[in-house]
């Protein structure tokens, strides 16, 4: 393909394009070539720069979404792993002592479980925000591990429920509490 203009004829071949600026030589860009260098003027450079910046921005946005999903997955996994260890500690205590311990309050290790719960971060914030709590007077199931005042959505808790229980926060072992204080994993 040939293009003529200004009494010059250019053959359009890959060899003719040393850089994006060479497009100005054949009139494919809006800028005019510089008389000194024959290269496109700064208008093309800034348009090309804007295009590169937009591609980088799109890449960063995709990366941020992927990072957010990965961090949620890791937090959910840490939560369920810790929950399983806590349930095992309560069940072991019951087998050894014949009964469950009394309530102690959010973030406070129940009496008699200091050794068993010393191996898990009971007194620290959970991976989902909020505190661990032992509840013996919950509606429905009489007792269980409560996730007290978490900072995650009900949708995220439903995802966790699907992985460890029945996927229904109103039934099964993992339930949403009607009083709005969090979620309960029933132990019986």
Backbone as numpy.savetxt, mean C-alpha at the origin, in Angstrom:
# Nx Ny Nz CAx CAy CAz Cx Cy Cz
10.71 9.21 -49.32 9.85 10.39 -49.32 10.74 11.62 -49.32
10.40 12.58 -50.11 11.18 13.81 -50.19 10.31 14.99 -49.82
10.94 15.97 -49.22 10.23 17.19 -48.88 11.06 18.33 -49.39
10.45 19.25 -50.05 11.22 20.39 -50.52 10.73 21.64 -49.84
11.62 22.54 -49.65 11.29 23.81 -49.04 12.55 24.63 -48.98
12.46 25.90 -49.16 13.61 26.79 -49.17 14.66 26.31 -50.17
14.23 25.78 -51.30 15.11 25.28 -52.36 16.06 24.19 -51.89
15.73 23.50 -50.81 16.55 22.39 -50.35 15.70 21.13 -50.40
16.32 20.04 -50.76 15.62 18.77 -50.81 16.33 17.85 -49.84
15.53 17.22 -48.93 16.09 16.29 -47.95 15.50 14.92 -48.19
16.33 13.92 -48.18 15.88 12.54 -48.23 15.59 12.14 -46.79
14.40 11.63 -46.47 14.06 11.24 -45.10 14.49 9.80 -44.90
15.60 9.64 -44.23 16.13 8.32 -43.88 16.61 8.38 -42.44
16.72 7.22 -41.78 17.20 7.24 -40.39 18.58 7.87 -40.24
19.41 7.78 -41.26 20.76 8.34 -41.16 20.73 9.86 -41.06
19.67 10.50 -41.53 19.60 11.96 -41.50 19.27 12.52 -40.12
18.87 11.67 -39.16 18.42 12.17 -37.87 19.44 11.85 -36.79
20.33 12.78 -36.55 21.32 12.60 -35.49 20.69 12.86 -34.14
19.67 13.70 -34.07 18.99 14.00 -32.81 17.59 14.48 -33.12
16.80 14.67 -32.09 15.44 15.17 -32.27 15.46 16.57 -32.88
16.53 17.30 -32.64 16.62 18.66 -33.17 16.69 18.68 -34.70
17.14 17.60 -35.32 17.25 17.54 -36.77 15.88 17.55 -37.46
14.82 17.28 -36.73 13.50 17.33 -37.33 13.17 18.73 -37.85
13.77 19.73 -37.23 13.55 21.11 -37.67 14.09 21.36 -39.07
15.12 20.62 -39.48 15.70 20.80 -40.80 14.73 20.47 -41.92
13.83 19.55 -41.67 12.91 19.13 -42.73 11.50 19.66 -42.53
11.35 20.56 -41.57 10.06 21.21 -41.38 9.03 20.38 -40.65
9.45 19.36 -39.87 8.49 18.55 -39.12 8.24 19.09 -37.73
8.89 20.17 -37.39 8.63 20.80 -36.09 8.20 22.23 -36.34
7.66 22.85 -35.28 7.14 24.20 -35.47 8.24 25.25 -35.46
9.40 24.91 -34.93 10.49 25.90 -34.87 11.27 25.94 -36.16
12.07 26.98 -36.29 12.90 27.11 -37.49 14.32 26.75 -37.09
15.07 26.16 -38.03 16.45 25.84 -37.72 17.28 27.10 -37.54
18.26 27.00 -36.67 19.18 28.10 -36.44 20.07 28.26 -37.67
20.36 29.50 -38.04 21.21 29.73 -39.20 22.64 29.29 -38.89
23.02 29.39 -37.62 24.39 29.05 -37.24 24.64 27.54 -37.22
23.77 26.80 -36.54 24.01 25.37 -36.34 23.18 24.48 -37.24
22.10 24.98 -37.79 21.22 24.13 -38.58 20.31 23.26 -37.73
20.41 23.40 -36.40 19.58 22.59 -35.49 18.35 23.36 -35.09
17.36 22.63 -34.59 16.11 23.27 -34.17 16.36 24.18 -32.99
15.56 25.21 -32.90 15.72 26.16 -31.82 15.09 25.63 -30.54
15.17 26.38 -29.45 14.80 25.92 -28.11 13.34 25.52 -27.94
12.43 25.92 -28.81 11.03 25.54 -28.69 10.85 24.03 -28.72
11.60 23.37 -29.61 11.51 21.92 -29.70 12.14 21.26 -28.48
13.25 21.86 -28.02 13.91 21.31 -26.84 12.99 21.36 -25.63
12.29 22.47 -25.45 11.40 22.56 -24.29 10.19 21.64 -24.45
9.67 21.48 -25.67 8.55 20.56 -25.88 8.99 19.12 -25.61
10.18 18.79 -26.07 10.71 17.44 -25.82 10.94 17.25 -24.33
11.45 18.27 -23.65 11.66 18.20 -22.21 10.37 18.02 -21.44
9.33 18.71 -21.89 8.03 18.57 -21.24 7.49 17.16 -21.44
7.69 16.61 -22.63 7.22 15.25 -22.90 7.97 14.25 -22.00
9.26 14.40 -21.86 10.04 13.52 -20.99 9.58 13.67 -19.54
9.36 14.90 -19.09 8.90 15.14 -17.72 7.55 14.47 -17.47
6.66 14.52 -18.47 5.35 13.88 -18.31 5.49 12.37 -18.20
6.38 11.79 -19.00 6.61 10.35 -18.93 7.19 9.95 -17.57
8.10 10.74 -17.07 8.67 10.47 -15.74 7.59 10.57 -14.67
6.73 11.59 -14.77 5.65 11.77 -13.80 4.68 10.58 -13.82
4.33 10.11 -15.00 3.44 8.94 -15.10 4.12 7.73 -14.48
5.40 7.55 -14.74 6.15 6.44 -14.14 6.17 6.52 -12.63
6.37 7.72 -12.10 6.37 7.90 -10.64 5.00 7.61 -10.04
3.94 8.00 -10.73 2.59 7.74 -10.22 2.31 6.24 -10.19
2.71 5.53 -11.23 2.52 4.08 -11.25 3.33 3.43 -10.14
4.55 3.91 -9.95 5.39 3.39 -8.88 4.79 3.64 -7.51
4.20 4.82 -7.30 3.60 5.14 -6.01 2.40 4.23 -5.71
1.58 3.97 -6.72 0.43 3.08 -6.53 0.92 1.68 -6.19
1.93 1.21 -6.91 2.48 -0.13 -6.64 3.07 -0.20 -5.25
3.79 0.85 -4.84 4.38 0.88 -3.50 3.30 0.85 -2.43
2.21 1.61 -2.65 1.12 1.65 -1.68 0.48 0.27 -1.52
0.24 -0.40 -2.63 -0.36 -1.74 -2.57 0.58 -2.73 -1.90
1.86 -2.63 -2.20 2.84 -3.54 -1.59 2.94 -3.29 -0.08
2.93 -2.03 0.34 3.02 -1.74 1.77 1.76 -2.20 2.51
0.59 -2.09 1.86 -0.64 -2.61 2.47 -0.57 -4.12 2.62
-0.09 -4.81 1.60 0.04 -6.26 1.65 0.98 -6.67 2.79
2.09 -5.98 2.92 3.06 -6.29 3.98 2.43 -6.03 5.35
1.73 -4.90 5.51 1.07 -4.59 6.78 0.01 -5.62 7.13
-0.77 -6.04 6.15 -1.80 -7.07 6.38 -1.15 -8.38 6.81
-0.05 -8.75 6.15 0.65 -10.00 6.49 1.23 -9.93 7.89
1.83 -8.81 8.24 2.38 -8.65 9.60 1.27 -8.73 10.64
0.12 -8.12 10.34 -1.00 -8.16 11.27 -1.48 -9.60 11.48
-1.72 -10.34 10.39 -2.25 -11.70 10.53 -1.24 -12.63 11.20
0.04 -12.45 10.91 1.06 -13.27 11.56 1.09 -13.00 13.06
1.06 -11.74 13.44 1.06 -11.38 14.86 -0.22 -11.87 15.54
-1.36 -11.73 14.87 -2.63 -12.20 15.43 -2.57 -13.70 15.70
-2.03 -14.47 14.80 -1.91 -15.93 15.00 -1.04 -16.25 16.21
0.05 -15.51 16.38 0.92 -15.73 17.54 0.19 -15.39 18.84
-0.59 -14.31 18.81 -1.34 -13.90 20.01 -2.40 -14.94 20.35
-3.13 -15.41 19.36 -4.16 -16.44 19.59 -3.50 -17.68 20.19
-2.36 -18.09 19.64 -1.64 -19.26 20.17 -1.24 -19.04 21.62
-0.80 -17.84 21.97 -0.41 -17.54 23.36 -1.61 -17.65 24.30
-2.76 -17.13 23.90 -3.96 -17.23 24.74 -4.43 -18.67 24.88
-4.38 -19.42 23.79 -4.78 -20.82 23.86 -3.83 -21.63 24.73
-2.53 -21.34 24.64 -1.54 -22.03 25.48 -1.78 -21.70 26.96
-2.06 -20.44 27.24 -2.34 -20.03 28.61 -3.55 -20.77 29.16
-4.59 -20.90 28.34 -5.81 -21.59 28.77 -5.55 -23.06 29.06
-4.75 -23.70 28.23 -4.43 -25.12 28.45 -3.63 -25.29 29.75
-2.67 -24.39 29.97 -1.81 -24.50 31.16 -2.52 -24.12 32.46
-3.41 -23.12 32.40 -4.03 -22.58 33.62 -5.51 -22.91 33.76
-6.11 -23.50 32.75 -7.50 -23.91 32.85 -8.51 -22.80 32.61
-8.07 -21.59 32.38 -9.01 -20.49 32.12 -8.29 -19.36 31.35
-9.10 -18.48 30.80 -8.55 -17.31 30.12 -8.19 -16.26 31.17
-7.27 -15.36 30.87 -6.91 -14.31 31.83 -7.99 -13.23 31.90
-7.94 -12.39 32.94 -8.89 -11.28 33.01 -8.52 -10.17 32.01
-9.46 -9.27 31.78 -9.21 -8.14 30.89 -8.17 -7.21 31.52
-7.46 -6.45 30.64 -6.45 -5.53 31.15 -6.48 -4.16 30.48
-7.14 -4.01 29.37 -7.19 -2.73 28.68 -6.33 -2.71 27.44
-6.63 -1.82 26.49 -5.89 -1.75 25.24 -4.39 -1.51 25.46
-3.57 -2.33 24.83 -2.13 -2.17 24.92 -1.49 -2.67 26.20
-2.29 -3.20 27.12 -1.78 -3.70 28.40 -1.82 -5.22 28.37
-0.70 -5.85 28.71 -0.65 -7.32 28.70 -1.49 -7.86 29.86
-2.44 -8.76 29.56 -3.27 -9.34 30.62 -2.41 -10.11 31.64
-2.81 -10.08 32.91 -2.05 -10.78 33.94 -1.88 -12.26 33.62
-0.68 -12.75 33.82 -0.38 -14.15 33.56 0.10 -14.44 32.14
0.04 -13.45 31.27 0.47 -13.66 29.89 1.76 -12.89 29.55
2.43 -12.39 30.56 3.63 -11.58 30.32 4.68 -12.36 29.51
4.89 -13.62 29.89 5.90 -14.42 29.19 5.48 -14.73 27.76
4.24 -15.19 27.58 3.77 -15.56 26.24 3.66 -14.36 25.31
3.13 -13.26 25.81 2.94 -12.08 24.96 4.19 -11.21 24.90
5.20 -11.54 25.69 6.47 -10.82 25.60 7.17 -11.07 24.28
6.76 -12.11 23.56 7.36 -12.46 22.27 6.68 -11.75 21.10
5.60 -11.05 21.34 4.89 -10.31 20.29 4.75 -8.84 20.71
4.55 -7.95 19.76 4.46 -6.51 20.10 3.08 -6.10 20.62
2.63 -6.71 21.71 1.29 -6.44 22.26 1.14 -4.99 22.71
2.17 -4.42 23.30 2.06 -3.07 23.87 2.33 -1.98 22.82
2.73 -2.37 21.63 2.99 -1.40 20.57 1.78 -1.26 19.66
1.80 -0.21 18.85 0.76 -0.03 17.84 0.77 -1.23 16.90
-0.40 -1.68 16.47 -0.48 -2.81 15.54 -0.06 -2.35 14.14
0.23 -3.27 13.24 0.54 -2.88 11.86 -0.60 -2.15 11.15
-1.80 -2.21 11.71 -2.95 -1.51 11.13 -3.36 -0.29 11.95
-2.49 0.14 12.85 -2.83 1.23 13.75 -3.62 0.68 14.92
-3.86 1.48 15.92 -4.61 1.03 17.08 -3.80 0.12 17.99
-4.50 -0.49 18.97 -3.86 -1.32 19.98 -4.49 -2.70 20.03
-3.69 -3.66 20.48 -4.23 -4.98 20.79 -4.97 -4.88 22.12
-6.02 -5.66 22.28 -6.79 -5.64 23.51 -7.43 -7.02 23.71
-7.48 -7.45 24.96 -8.14 -8.71 25.33 -9.49 -8.36 25.90
-10.54 -8.89 25.31 -11.91 -8.56 25.72 -12.62 -9.85 26.13
-13.26 -9.82 27.31 -13.99 -11.01 27.77 -15.50 -10.81 27.80
-15.97 -9.62 27.45 -17.40 -9.35 27.52 -17.95 -8.79 26.21
-17.42 -9.28 25.09 -17.86 -8.78 23.79 -19.22 -9.37 23.44
-20.05 -8.60 22.73 -21.33 -9.16 22.28 -21.08 -10.24 21.23
-21.96 -11.21 21.14 -21.75 -12.32 20.22 -20.79 -13.30 20.86
-19.59 -13.43 20.31 -18.61 -14.28 20.99 -18.23 -13.62 22.31
-18.14 -14.38 23.34 -17.90 -13.82 24.68 -16.52 -13.20 24.85
-15.53 -13.71 24.15 -14.18 -13.19 24.35 -13.38 -13.24 23.06
-12.34 -12.42 23.03 -11.48 -12.43 21.86 -10.44 -11.34 21.88
-9.64 -11.33 20.85 -8.61 -10.31 20.67 -9.23 -9.16 19.89
-9.21 -7.99 20.50 -9.79 -6.83 19.83 -8.68 -5.97 19.22
-8.91 -5.54 17.99 -8.09 -4.52 17.37 -8.78 -3.21 17.72
-8.25 -2.52 18.73 -8.89 -1.33 19.28 -8.47 -0.08 18.51
-9.45 0.60 17.92 -9.29 1.87 17.22 -8.22 1.83 16.12
-8.37 0.92 15.15 -7.39 0.87 14.06 -7.52 2.08 13.14
-6.49 2.32 12.35 -6.52 3.46 11.43 -6.68 3.01 9.98
-7.31 1.86 9.78 -7.53 1.35 8.42 -9.03 1.30 8.12
-9.33 1.21 6.85 -10.73 1.19 6.41 -11.37 -0.17 6.63
-12.69 -0.16 6.63 -13.44 -1.41 6.73 -13.16 -2.28 5.50
-12.95 -1.65 4.36 -12.65 -2.40 3.13 -11.34 -3.19 3.30
-10.35 -2.57 3.90 -9.08 -3.28 4.12 -9.26 -4.41 5.12
-10.05 -4.19 6.16 -10.31 -5.26 7.13 -11.06 -6.42 6.47
-11.94 -6.10 5.54 -12.66 -7.16 4.82 -11.68 -8.00 4.01
-10.67 -7.36 3.43 -9.63 -8.09 2.69 -8.89 -9.04 3.62
-8.58 -8.58 4.82 -7.90 -9.44 5.80 -8.83 -10.57 6.21
-10.10 -10.26 6.44 -11.08 -11.28 6.82 -11.18 -12.36 5.74
-11.11 -11.96 4.49 -11.16 -12.94 3.39 -9.97 -13.89 3.44
-8.83 -13.41 3.93 -7.63 -14.26 3.96 -7.55 -15.16 5.20
-8.20 -14.77 6.30 -8.08 -15.58 7.52 -9.39 -16.14 8.04
-10.51 -15.70 7.48 -11.80 -16.14 8.00 -12.77 -16.35 6.83
-13.99 -15.82 6.97 -15.04 -16.09 5.99 -15.33 -14.94 5.04
-14.63 -13.81 5.17 -14.86 -12.67 4.29 -16.05 -11.81 4.66
-16.71 -12.13 5.78 -17.88 -11.37 6.23 -17.59 -10.84 7.62
-17.48 -9.53 7.75 -17.14 -8.92 9.04 -18.29 -8.95 10.05
-19.45 -9.45 9.65 -20.58 -9.56 10.58 -20.74 -10.97 11.12
-20.03 -11.92 10.56 -20.10 -13.33 10.98 -18.68 -13.89 11.12
-18.57 -15.09 11.62 -17.27 -15.75 11.69 -16.45 -15.30 12.89
-15.15 -15.58 12.84 -14.27 -15.26 13.96 -13.84 -13.80 13.98
-13.60 -13.20 12.81 -13.21 -11.79 12.75 -14.45 -10.97 12.46
-14.78 -10.08 13.40 -16.03 -9.30 13.28 -15.80 -7.83 13.59
-16.62 -7.01 12.95 -16.63 -5.59 13.28 -17.47 -5.42 14.54
-17.05 -4.55 15.44 -17.80 -4.33 16.69 -18.82 -3.22 16.48
-20.01 -3.44 16.99 -21.11 -2.48 16.84 -20.83 -1.15 17.54
-20.01 -1.16 18.57 -19.75 0.08 19.31 -18.75 0.99 18.62
-18.22 0.57 17.46 -17.31 1.41 16.69 -15.89 1.46 17.21
-15.54 0.59 18.14 -14.20 0.62 18.72 -13.19 -0.23 17.97
-13.64 -0.99 16.98 -12.69 -1.78 16.22 -13.26 -3.11 15.78
-12.40 -4.13 15.83 -12.73 -5.46 15.32 -12.33 -6.49 16.38
-13.02 -7.62 16.38 -12.76 -8.68 17.36 -12.48 -9.98 16.63
-11.40 -10.64 17.05 -11.14 -12.00 16.58 -11.52 -12.92 17.73
-12.58 -13.70 17.55 -13.14 -14.51 18.63 -12.25 -15.68 18.98
-12.12 -15.92 20.28 -11.42 -17.09 20.81 -12.40 -17.79 21.72
-12.62 -19.08 21.48 -13.55 -19.82 22.33 -12.94 -21.09 22.83
